[in-house]
Short mmCIF file of C-alpha atoms in Angstrom, two decimals:
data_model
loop_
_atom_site.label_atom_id
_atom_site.label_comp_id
_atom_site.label_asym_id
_atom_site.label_seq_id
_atom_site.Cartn_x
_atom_site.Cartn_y
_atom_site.Cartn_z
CA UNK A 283 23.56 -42.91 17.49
CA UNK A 284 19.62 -43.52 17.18
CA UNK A 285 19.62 -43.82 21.26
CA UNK A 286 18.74 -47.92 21.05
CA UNK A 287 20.64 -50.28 23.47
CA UNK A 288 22.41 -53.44 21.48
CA UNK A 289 21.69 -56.79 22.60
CA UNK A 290 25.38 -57.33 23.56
CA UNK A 291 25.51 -54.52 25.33
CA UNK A 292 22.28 -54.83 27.40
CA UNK A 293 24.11 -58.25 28.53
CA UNK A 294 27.15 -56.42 29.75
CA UNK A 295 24.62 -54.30 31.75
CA UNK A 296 22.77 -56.89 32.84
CA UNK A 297 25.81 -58.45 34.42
CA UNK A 298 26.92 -54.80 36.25
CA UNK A 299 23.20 -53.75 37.65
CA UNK A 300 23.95 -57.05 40.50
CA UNK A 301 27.26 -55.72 41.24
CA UNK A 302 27.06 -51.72 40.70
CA UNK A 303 26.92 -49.78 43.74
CA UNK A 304 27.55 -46.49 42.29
CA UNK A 305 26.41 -44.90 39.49
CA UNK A 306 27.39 -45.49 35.58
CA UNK A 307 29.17 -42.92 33.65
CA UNK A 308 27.58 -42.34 30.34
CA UNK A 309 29.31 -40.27 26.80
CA UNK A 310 25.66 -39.75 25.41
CA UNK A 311 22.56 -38.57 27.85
CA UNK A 312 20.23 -39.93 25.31
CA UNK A 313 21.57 -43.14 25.57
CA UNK A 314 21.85 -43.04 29.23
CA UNK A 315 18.35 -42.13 29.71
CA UNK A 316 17.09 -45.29 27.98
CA UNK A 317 19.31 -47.39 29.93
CA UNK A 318 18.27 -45.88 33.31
CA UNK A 319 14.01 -46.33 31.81
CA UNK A 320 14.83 -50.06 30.72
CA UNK A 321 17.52 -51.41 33.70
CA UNK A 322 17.06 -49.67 36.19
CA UNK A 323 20.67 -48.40 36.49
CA UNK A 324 21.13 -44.80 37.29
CA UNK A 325 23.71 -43.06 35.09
CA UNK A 326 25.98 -40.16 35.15
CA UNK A 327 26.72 -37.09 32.21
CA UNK A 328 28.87 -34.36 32.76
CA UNK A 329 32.14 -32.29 31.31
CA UNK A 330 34.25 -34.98 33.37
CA UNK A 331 33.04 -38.10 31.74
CA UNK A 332 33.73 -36.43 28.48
CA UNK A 333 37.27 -35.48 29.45
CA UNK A 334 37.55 -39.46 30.97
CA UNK A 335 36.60 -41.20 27.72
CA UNK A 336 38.66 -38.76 25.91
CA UNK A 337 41.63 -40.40 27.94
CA UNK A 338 40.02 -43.62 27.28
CA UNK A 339 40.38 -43.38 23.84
CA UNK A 340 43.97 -41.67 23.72
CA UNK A 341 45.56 -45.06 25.60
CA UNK A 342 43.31 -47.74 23.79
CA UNK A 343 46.32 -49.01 22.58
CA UNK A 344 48.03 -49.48 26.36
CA UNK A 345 44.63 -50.77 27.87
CA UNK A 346 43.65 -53.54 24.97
CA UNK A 347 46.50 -55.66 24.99
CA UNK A 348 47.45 -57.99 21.64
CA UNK A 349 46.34 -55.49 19.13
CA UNK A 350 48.88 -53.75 16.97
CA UNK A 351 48.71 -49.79 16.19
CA UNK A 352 48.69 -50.24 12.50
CA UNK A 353 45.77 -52.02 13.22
CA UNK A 354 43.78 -50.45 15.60
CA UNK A 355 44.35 -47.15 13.29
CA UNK A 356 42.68 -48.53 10.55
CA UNK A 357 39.67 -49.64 12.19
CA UNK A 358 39.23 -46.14 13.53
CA UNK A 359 39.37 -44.90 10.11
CA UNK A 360 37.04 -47.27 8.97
CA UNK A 361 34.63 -46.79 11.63
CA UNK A 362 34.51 -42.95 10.63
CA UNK A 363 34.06 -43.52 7.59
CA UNK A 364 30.83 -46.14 8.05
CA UNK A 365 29.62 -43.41 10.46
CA UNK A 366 29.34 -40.48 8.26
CA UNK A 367 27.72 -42.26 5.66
CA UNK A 368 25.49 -43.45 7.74
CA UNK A 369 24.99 -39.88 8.89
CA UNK A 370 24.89 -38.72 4.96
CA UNK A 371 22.45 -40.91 3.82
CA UNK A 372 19.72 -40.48 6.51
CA UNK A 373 20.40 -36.67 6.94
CA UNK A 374 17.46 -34.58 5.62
CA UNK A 375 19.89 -31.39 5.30
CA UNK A 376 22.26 -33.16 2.72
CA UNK A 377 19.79 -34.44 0.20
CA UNK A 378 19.11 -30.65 -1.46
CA UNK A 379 23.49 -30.97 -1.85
CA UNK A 380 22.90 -32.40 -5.41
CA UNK A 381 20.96 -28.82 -6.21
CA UNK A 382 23.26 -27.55 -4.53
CA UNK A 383 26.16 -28.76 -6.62
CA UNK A 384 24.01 -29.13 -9.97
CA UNK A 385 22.64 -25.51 -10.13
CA UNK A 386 26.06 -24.02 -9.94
CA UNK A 387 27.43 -26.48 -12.33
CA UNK A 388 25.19 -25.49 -14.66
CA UNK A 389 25.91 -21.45 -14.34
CA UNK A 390 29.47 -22.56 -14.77
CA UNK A 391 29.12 -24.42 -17.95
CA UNK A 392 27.09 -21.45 -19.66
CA UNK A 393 29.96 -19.05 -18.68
CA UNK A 394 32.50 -21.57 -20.19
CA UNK A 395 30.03 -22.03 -23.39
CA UNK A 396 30.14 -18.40 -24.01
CA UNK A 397 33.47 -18.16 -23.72
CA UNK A 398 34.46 -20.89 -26.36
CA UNK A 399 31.21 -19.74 -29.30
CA UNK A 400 33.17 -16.57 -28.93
CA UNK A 401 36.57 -17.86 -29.43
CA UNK A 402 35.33 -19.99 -32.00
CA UNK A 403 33.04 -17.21 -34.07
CA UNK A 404 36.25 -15.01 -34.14
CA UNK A 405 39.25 -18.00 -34.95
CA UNK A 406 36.88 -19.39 -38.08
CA UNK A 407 35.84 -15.44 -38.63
CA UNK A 408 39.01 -14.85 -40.55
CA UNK A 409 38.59 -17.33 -42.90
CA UNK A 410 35.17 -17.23 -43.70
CA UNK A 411 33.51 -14.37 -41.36
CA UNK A 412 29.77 -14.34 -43.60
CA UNK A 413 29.12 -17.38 -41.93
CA UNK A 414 28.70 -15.98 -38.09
CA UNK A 415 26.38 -13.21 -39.95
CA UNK A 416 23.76 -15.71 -41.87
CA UNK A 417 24.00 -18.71 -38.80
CA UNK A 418 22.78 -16.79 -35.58
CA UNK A 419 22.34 -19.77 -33.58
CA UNK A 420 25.92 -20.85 -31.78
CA UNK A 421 25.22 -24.87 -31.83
CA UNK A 422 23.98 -24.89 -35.50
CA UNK A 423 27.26 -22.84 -36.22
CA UNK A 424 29.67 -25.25 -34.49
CA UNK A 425 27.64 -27.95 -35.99
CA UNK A 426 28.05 -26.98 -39.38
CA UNK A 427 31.74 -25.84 -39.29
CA UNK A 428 32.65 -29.40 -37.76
CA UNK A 429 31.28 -31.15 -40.70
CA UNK A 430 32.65 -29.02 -43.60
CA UNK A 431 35.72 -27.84 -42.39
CA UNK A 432 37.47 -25.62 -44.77
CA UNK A 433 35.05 -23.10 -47.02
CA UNK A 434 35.71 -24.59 -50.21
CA UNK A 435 34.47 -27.36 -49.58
CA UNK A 436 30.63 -26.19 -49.03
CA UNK A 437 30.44 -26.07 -53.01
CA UNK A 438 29.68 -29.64 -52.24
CA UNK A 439 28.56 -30.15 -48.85
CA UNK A 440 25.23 -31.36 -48.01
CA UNK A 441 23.81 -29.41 -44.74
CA UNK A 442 20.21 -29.75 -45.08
CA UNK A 443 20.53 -31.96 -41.95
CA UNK A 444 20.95 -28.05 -39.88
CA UNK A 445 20.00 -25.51 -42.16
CA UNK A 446 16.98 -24.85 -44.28
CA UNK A 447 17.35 -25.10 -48.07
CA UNK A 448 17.63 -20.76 -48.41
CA UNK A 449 19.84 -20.31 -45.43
CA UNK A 450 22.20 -23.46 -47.27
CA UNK A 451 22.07 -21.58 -50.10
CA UNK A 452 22.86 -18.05 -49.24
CA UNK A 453 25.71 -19.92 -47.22
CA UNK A 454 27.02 -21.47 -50.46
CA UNK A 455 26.59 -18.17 -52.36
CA UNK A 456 28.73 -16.39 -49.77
CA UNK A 457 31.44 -19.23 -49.43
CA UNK A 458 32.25 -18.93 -53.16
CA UNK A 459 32.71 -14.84 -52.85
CA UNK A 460 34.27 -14.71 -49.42
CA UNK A 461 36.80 -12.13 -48.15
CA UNK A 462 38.33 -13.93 -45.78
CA UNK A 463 42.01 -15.25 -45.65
CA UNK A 464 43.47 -18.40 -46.49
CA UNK A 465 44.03 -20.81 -43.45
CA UNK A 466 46.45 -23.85 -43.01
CA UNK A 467 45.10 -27.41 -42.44
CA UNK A 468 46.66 -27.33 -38.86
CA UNK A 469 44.56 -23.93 -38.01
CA UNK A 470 41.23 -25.61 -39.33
CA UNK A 471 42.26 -28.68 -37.18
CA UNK A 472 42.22 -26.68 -33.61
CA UNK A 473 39.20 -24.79 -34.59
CA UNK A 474 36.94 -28.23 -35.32
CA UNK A 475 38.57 -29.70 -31.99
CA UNK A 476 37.65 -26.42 -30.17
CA UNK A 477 34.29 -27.20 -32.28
CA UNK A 478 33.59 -31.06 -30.76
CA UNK A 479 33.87 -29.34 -27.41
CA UNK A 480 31.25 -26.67 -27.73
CA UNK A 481 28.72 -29.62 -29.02
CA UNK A 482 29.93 -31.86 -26.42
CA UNK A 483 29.91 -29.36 -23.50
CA UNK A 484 26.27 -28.26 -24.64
CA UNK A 485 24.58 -31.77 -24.64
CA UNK A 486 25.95 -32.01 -21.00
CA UNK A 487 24.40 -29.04 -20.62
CA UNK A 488 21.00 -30.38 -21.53
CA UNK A 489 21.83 -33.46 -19.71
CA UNK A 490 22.05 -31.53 -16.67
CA UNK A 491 19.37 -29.38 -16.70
CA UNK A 492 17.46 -32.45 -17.43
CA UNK A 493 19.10 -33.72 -14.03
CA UNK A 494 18.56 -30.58 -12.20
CA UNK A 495 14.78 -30.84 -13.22
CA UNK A 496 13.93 -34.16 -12.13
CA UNK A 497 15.85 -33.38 -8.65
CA UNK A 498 13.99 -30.09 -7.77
CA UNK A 499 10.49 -32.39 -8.51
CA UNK A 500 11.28 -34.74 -6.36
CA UNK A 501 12.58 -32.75 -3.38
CA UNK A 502 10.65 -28.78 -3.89
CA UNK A 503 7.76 -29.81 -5.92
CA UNK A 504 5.73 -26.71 -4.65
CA UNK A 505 8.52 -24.39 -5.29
CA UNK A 506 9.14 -25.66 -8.78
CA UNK A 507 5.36 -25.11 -9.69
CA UNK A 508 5.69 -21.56 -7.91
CA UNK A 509 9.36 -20.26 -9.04
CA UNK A 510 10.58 -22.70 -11.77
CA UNK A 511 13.19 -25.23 -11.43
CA UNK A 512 16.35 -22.65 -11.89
CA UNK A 513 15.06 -19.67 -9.49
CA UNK A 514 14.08 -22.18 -7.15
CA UNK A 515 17.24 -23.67 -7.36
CA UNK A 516 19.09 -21.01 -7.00
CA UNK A 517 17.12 -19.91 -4.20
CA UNK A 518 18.32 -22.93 -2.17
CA UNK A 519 21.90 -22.55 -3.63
CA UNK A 520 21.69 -18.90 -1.76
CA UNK A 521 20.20 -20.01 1.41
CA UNK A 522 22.57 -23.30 1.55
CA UNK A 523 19.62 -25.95 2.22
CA UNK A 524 16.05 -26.22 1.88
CA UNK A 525 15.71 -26.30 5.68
CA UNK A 526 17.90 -22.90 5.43
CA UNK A 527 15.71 -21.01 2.93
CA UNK A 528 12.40 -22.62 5.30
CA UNK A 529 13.88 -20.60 7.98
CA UNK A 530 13.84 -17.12 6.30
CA UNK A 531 10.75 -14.70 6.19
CA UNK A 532 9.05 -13.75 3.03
CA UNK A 533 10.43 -10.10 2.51
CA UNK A 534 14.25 -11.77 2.92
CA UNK A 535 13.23 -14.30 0.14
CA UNK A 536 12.05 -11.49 -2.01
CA UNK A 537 15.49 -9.60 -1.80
CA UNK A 538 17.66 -12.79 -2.13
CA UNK A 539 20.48 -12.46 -4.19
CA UNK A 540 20.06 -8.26 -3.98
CA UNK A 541 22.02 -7.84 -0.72
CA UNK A 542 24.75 -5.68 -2.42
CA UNK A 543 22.29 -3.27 -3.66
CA UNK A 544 20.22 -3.56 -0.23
CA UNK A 545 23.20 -2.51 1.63
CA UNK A 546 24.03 0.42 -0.90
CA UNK A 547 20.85 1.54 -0.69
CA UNK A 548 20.64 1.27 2.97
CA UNK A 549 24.27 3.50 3.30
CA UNK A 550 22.68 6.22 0.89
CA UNK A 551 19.41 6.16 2.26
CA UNK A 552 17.84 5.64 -0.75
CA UNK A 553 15.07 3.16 -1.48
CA UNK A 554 15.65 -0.55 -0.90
CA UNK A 555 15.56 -2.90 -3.64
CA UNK A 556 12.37 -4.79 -4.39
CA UNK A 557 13.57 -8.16 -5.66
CA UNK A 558 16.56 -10.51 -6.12
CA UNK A 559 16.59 -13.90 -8.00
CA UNK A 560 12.78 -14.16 -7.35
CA UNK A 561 12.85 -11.30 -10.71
CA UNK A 562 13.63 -13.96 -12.88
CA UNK A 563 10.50 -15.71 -12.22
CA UNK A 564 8.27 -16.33 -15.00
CA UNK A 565 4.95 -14.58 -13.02
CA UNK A 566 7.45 -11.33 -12.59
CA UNK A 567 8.77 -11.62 -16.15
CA UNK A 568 4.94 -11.50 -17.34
CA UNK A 569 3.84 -8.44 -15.33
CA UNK A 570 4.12 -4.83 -16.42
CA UNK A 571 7.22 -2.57 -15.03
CA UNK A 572 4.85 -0.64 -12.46
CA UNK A 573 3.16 -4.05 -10.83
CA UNK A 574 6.69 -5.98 -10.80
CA UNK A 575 7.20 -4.88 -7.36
CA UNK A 576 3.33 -5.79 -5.84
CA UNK A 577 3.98 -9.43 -7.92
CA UNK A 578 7.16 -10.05 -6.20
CA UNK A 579 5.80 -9.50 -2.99
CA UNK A 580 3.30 -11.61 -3.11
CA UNK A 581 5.13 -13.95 -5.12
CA UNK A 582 7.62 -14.39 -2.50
CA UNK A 583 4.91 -14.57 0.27
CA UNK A 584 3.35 -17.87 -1.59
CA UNK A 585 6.80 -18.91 -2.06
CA UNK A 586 7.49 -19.10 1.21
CA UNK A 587 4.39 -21.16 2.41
CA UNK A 588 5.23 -23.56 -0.85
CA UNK A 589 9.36 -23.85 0.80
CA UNK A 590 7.75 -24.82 4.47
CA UNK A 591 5.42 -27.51 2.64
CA UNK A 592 8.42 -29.15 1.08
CA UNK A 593 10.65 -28.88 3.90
CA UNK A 594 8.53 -29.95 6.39
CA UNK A 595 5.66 -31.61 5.10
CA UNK A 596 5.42 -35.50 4.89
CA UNK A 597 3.62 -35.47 1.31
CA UNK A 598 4.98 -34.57 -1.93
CA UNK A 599 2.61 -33.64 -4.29
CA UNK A 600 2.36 -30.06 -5.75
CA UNK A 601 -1.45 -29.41 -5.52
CA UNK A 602 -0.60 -26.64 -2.80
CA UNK A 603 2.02 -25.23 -5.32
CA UNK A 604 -0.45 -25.00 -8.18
CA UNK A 605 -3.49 -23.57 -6.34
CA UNK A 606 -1.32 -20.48 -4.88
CA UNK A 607 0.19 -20.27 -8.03
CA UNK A 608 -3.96 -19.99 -9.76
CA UNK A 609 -4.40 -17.22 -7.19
CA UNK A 610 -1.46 -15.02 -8.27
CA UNK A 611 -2.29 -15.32 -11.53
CA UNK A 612 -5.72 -14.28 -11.06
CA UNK A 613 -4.58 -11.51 -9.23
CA UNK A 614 -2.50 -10.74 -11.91
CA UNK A 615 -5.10 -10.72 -14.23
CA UNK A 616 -6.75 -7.96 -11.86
CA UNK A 617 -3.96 -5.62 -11.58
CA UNK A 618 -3.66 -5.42 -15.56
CA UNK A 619 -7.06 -5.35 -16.56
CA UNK A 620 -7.49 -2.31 -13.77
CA UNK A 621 -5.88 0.44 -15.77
CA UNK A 622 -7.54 -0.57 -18.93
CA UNK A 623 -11.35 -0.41 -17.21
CA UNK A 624 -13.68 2.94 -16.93
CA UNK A 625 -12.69 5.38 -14.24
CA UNK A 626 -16.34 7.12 -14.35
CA UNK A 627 -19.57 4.77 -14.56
CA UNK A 628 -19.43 1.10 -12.79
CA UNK A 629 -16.23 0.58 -13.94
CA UNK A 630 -17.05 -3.24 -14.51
CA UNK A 631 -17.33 -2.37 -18.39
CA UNK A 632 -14.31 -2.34 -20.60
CA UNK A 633 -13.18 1.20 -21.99
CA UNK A 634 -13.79 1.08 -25.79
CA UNK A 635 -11.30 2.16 -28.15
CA UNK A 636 -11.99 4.51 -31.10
CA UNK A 637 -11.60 3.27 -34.47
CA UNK A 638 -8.32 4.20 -35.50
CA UNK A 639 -8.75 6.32 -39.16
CA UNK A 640 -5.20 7.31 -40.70
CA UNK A 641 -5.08 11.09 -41.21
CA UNK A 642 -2.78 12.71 -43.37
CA UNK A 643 -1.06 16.03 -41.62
CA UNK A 644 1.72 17.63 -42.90
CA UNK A 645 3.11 19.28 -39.73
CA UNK A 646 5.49 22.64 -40.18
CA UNK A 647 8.00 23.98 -37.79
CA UNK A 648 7.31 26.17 -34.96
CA UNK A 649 9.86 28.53 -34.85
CA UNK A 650 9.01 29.85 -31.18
CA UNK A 651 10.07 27.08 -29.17
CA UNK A 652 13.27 28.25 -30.12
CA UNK A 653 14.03 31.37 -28.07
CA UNK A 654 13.76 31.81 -24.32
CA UNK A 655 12.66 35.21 -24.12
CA UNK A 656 9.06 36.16 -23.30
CA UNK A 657 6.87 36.29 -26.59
CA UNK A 658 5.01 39.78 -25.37
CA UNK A 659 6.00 42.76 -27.00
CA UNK A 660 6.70 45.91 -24.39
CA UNK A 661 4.90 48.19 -26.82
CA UNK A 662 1.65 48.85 -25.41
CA UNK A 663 -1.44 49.52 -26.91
CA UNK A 664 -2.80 53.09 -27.78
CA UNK A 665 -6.12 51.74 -25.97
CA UNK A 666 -4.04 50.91 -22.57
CA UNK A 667 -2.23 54.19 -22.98
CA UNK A 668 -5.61 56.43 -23.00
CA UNK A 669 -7.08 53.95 -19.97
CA UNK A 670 -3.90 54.73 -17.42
CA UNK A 671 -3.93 58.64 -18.66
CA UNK A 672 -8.01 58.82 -17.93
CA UNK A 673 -7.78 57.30 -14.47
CA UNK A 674 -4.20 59.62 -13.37
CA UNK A 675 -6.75 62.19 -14.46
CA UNK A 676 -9.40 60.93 -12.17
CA UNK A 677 -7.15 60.93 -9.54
CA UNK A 678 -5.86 64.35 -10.14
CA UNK A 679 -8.90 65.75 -10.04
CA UNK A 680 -9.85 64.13 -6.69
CA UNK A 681 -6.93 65.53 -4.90
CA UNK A 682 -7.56 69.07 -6.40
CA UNK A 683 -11.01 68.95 -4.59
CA UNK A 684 -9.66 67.36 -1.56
CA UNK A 685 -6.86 70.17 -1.05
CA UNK A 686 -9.53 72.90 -1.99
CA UNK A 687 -11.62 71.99 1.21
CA UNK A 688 -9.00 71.90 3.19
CA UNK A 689 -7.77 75.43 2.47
CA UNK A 690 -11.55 76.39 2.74
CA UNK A 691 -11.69 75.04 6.71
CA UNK A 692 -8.07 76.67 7.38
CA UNK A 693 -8.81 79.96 6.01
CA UNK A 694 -12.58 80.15 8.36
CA UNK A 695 -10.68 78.58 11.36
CA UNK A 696 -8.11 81.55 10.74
CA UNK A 697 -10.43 84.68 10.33
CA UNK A 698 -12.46 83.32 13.47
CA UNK A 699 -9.03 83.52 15.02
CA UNK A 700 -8.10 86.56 14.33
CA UNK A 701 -11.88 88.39 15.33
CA UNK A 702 -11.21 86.86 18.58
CA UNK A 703 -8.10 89.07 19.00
CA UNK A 704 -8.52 92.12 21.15
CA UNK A 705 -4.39 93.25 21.12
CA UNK A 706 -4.34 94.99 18.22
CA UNK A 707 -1.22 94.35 15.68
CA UNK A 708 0.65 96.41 12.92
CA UNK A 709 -1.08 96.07 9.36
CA UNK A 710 2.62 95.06 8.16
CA UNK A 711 2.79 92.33 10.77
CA UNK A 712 -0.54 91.08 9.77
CA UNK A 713 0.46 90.70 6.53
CA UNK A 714 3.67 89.16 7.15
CA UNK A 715 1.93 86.18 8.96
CA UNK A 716 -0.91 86.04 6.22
CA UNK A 717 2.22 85.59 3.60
CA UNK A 718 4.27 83.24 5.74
CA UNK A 719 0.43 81.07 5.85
CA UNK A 720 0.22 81.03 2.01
CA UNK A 721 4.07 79.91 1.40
CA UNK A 722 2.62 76.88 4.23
CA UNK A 723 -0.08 76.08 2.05
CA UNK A 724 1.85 76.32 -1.11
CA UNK A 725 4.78 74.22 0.43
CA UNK A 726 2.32 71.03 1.48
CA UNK A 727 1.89 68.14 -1.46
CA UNK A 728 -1.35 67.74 -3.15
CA UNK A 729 -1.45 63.67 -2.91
CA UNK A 730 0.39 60.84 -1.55
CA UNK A 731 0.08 59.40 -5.53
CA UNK A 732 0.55 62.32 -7.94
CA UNK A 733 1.27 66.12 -7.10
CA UNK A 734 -0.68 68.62 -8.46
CA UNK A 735 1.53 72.20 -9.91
CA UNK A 736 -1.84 74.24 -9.29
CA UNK A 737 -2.16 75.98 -6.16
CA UNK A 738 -5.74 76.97 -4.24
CA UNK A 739 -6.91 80.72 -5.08
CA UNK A 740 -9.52 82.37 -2.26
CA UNK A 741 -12.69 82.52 -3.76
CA UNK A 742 -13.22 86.71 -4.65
CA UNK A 743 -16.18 87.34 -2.23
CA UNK A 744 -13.81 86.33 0.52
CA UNK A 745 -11.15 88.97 -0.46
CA UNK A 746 -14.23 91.24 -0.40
CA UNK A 747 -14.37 90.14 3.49
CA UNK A 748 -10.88 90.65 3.90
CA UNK A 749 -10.66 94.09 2.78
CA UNK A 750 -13.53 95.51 5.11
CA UNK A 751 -11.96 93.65 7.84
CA UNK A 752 -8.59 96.02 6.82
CA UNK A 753 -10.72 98.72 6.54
CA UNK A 754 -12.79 98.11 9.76
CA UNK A 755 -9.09 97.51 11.93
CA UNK A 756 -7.94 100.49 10.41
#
């Protein structure tokens, strides 16, 4: 197994090398290399040899003669046995089995603890249920219901060796005006027997946290220091082995024990967890909700280094462990005290807090939160009213003097028209088309905006005009 050639074997070969002409067939190309280095002997390693010693093996029985099956059956299972106990005990993988084992022994045992307290609190609760009210704590419960038993007799119990002297007495007070029912002697029986077993199972408990303690010391010193000796336990309980959980990268350490949630978040493309088991971890626990996810991270980076250093490091002391650990707490220290300092000024200085002075306010009820609608009234103002009527005004007035010009440069254009004219017309036609002009003038709108009801009247010096111009065609 380690490679070595035995002294009874290197006289077998010894024998062979003056007599060998061809080469020797080897199981194991470790060991055959040493034997070709050392003897000179060259040696042979392939699928075939493998299948030949196979064959070997399978007719031991028919090529050793004066050795019984029975026998030879029982020194095979012997010699598997010595071998994997050899293999167990110098195995660096199987030495982080006793976490392994004693970390998920211990979840087990709180899950059955809970389980009985429960039972318990409810089977003594009918017959004396102000007892689970005063006694909070489960093993000082048990403890004391073992010793008295039934609750008349804690008139004259002494349990000052559990309780203080005003819990015993409100107990005592409460036992003498109880509303619970009468029990049998048989009932009290199974409740102190399921009693001994919550005590007993909970010093084991102890014992094995203890246990698991001293183990994660020895073997993950660094990790201990970093995690604590239950998340880093755990962590290798996940991973299967220290040299498993060495393997893995720090943002897979981080979300260890998440992968459920990983994966849902991954289907719904939502965001990705930020820690698993590492949460529990007292440098997380310490840390406010919006820096939890920064301290994890680097948490789990540190971790990481602190796993490698146990795994594959040769010494076991937990200096690298506790110096890491002095840098994330410092950083720590950082990230808090940021939101607390100046945002304006050198921000080194620490904001100062006014003296808090107690006023007295009596606060009423504000009635218009109540309603949706907008709070405006539509009425407006007689001040807005008079603005909007002023500027339509304004606006009137412009497009009266607008049109007016207009009518002005048609009514020049027209008579310069009609001097040019040298066919001359009937007076009635004339004033057909001078009509049929003013209903076209009337017809067009004053503005775009606003129209105006008033129409343009010539000027009287022009009618003057007009009327010699009659006169003069006539």
């Amino acid at each position: 197994m380690e490679g070595k050639i035995n002294k009874q074997l290197k006289k077998v070969l010894k024998k062979i090398v003056k007599e060998a002409h061809e080469p020797l067939a080897v199981a194991d190309a470790k060991l055959g290399g040493v034997i070709k280095e050392k003897l000179n002997l060259s040696c042979i390693h392939s699928p075939v040899v493998n299948e030949l010693m196979r064959g070997i093996r399978s007719q031991m029985d028919g090529l050793i003669p004066g050795v019984e099956p029975r026998e030879m059956a029982a020194m095979c299972l012997g010699l598997a046995h010595s071998l994997s106990r050899y293999r167990l005990k110098f195995s660096a993988d199987k030495v982080d089995t006793m976490i392994v084992q004693a970390i998920s022994l211990l979840d087990d045992l709180d899950k059955e603890l809970n389980n009985y307290i429960m039972r318990c609190r409810e089977w003594y609760g009918w017959h004396f249920p102000e007892l689970g009210k005063i006694i909070s704590d489960n093993l000082t419960y048990c403890k004391c219901l073992q010793k008295v038993g039934d609750r008349k007799n804690y008139a004259s119990a002494s349990l000052s060796e559990f309780l203080s002297e005003e819990v015993e007495a409100e107990v005592k007070a409460a036992a003498e005006i109880s509303m619970g029912t009468e029990v049998s002697e048989e009932d009290i029986c199974n409740i102190l027997h399921l009693c001994t077993q919550v005590i007993e199972i909970s010093e084991y408990r102890t014992q094995l946290y203890e246990y698991l303690q001293n183990r994660m010391m020895a073997i993950a010193p660094n990790v201990t220091v970093m995690v604590g000796e239950l998340v880093g336990a755990r962590l290798i309980a996940h991973a299967g082995s220290l040299l498993n959980l060495a393997k893995h990268a720090a943002s897979t350490v981080q979300i260890l024990g998440a992968e459920k949630a990983l994966f849902r978040a991954l289907k719904s493309r939502r965001d990705t967890p930020k820690y698993g088991l590492i949460y529990h971890a007292s440098l997380v626990g310490q840390s406010s909700p919006k820096h939890k996810g920064k301290i994890s991270r680097m948490l789990a980076a540190k971790t990481v280094l602190a796993i490698r250093y146990d795994a594959f490091g040769e010494d076991s002391s937990s200096a690298m462990g506790v110096e890491n650990r002095a840098k994330l707490e410092a950083r720590l220290r950082i990230l808090e005290d940021r939101g607390i300092r100046k945002i304006s000024g050198t921000g080194k200085a620490l904001a100062k807090a006014e003296k808090y002075e107690h006023k007295s306010e009596v606060k009423t009820y504000d009635p218009s939160g109540d309603s949706t609608l907008p709070t405006c009234s539509k009425k407006r103002k007689i001040e807005e009213v008079d603005k909007e009527d002023e500027i339509t005004e304004k606006k009137a007035k412009k497009a009266k003097i607008k049109i007016k010009a207009e009518v002005e440069e048609e009514m020049e254009e027209e008579e310069e028209a009609e001097e040019e004219q040298v066919v001359e017309e009937e007076p009635t036609v004339k004033k057909k088309k001078k009509k049929d002009k003013k209903k076209h003038i009337k017809e067009e709108p004053l503005s775009e905006e606003e129209p105006c009801t008033s129409t343009a009247v010539p000027s009287p010096e022009k009618k003057k005009k007009k009327k010699k111009k009659k006169d003069a065609e006539d």
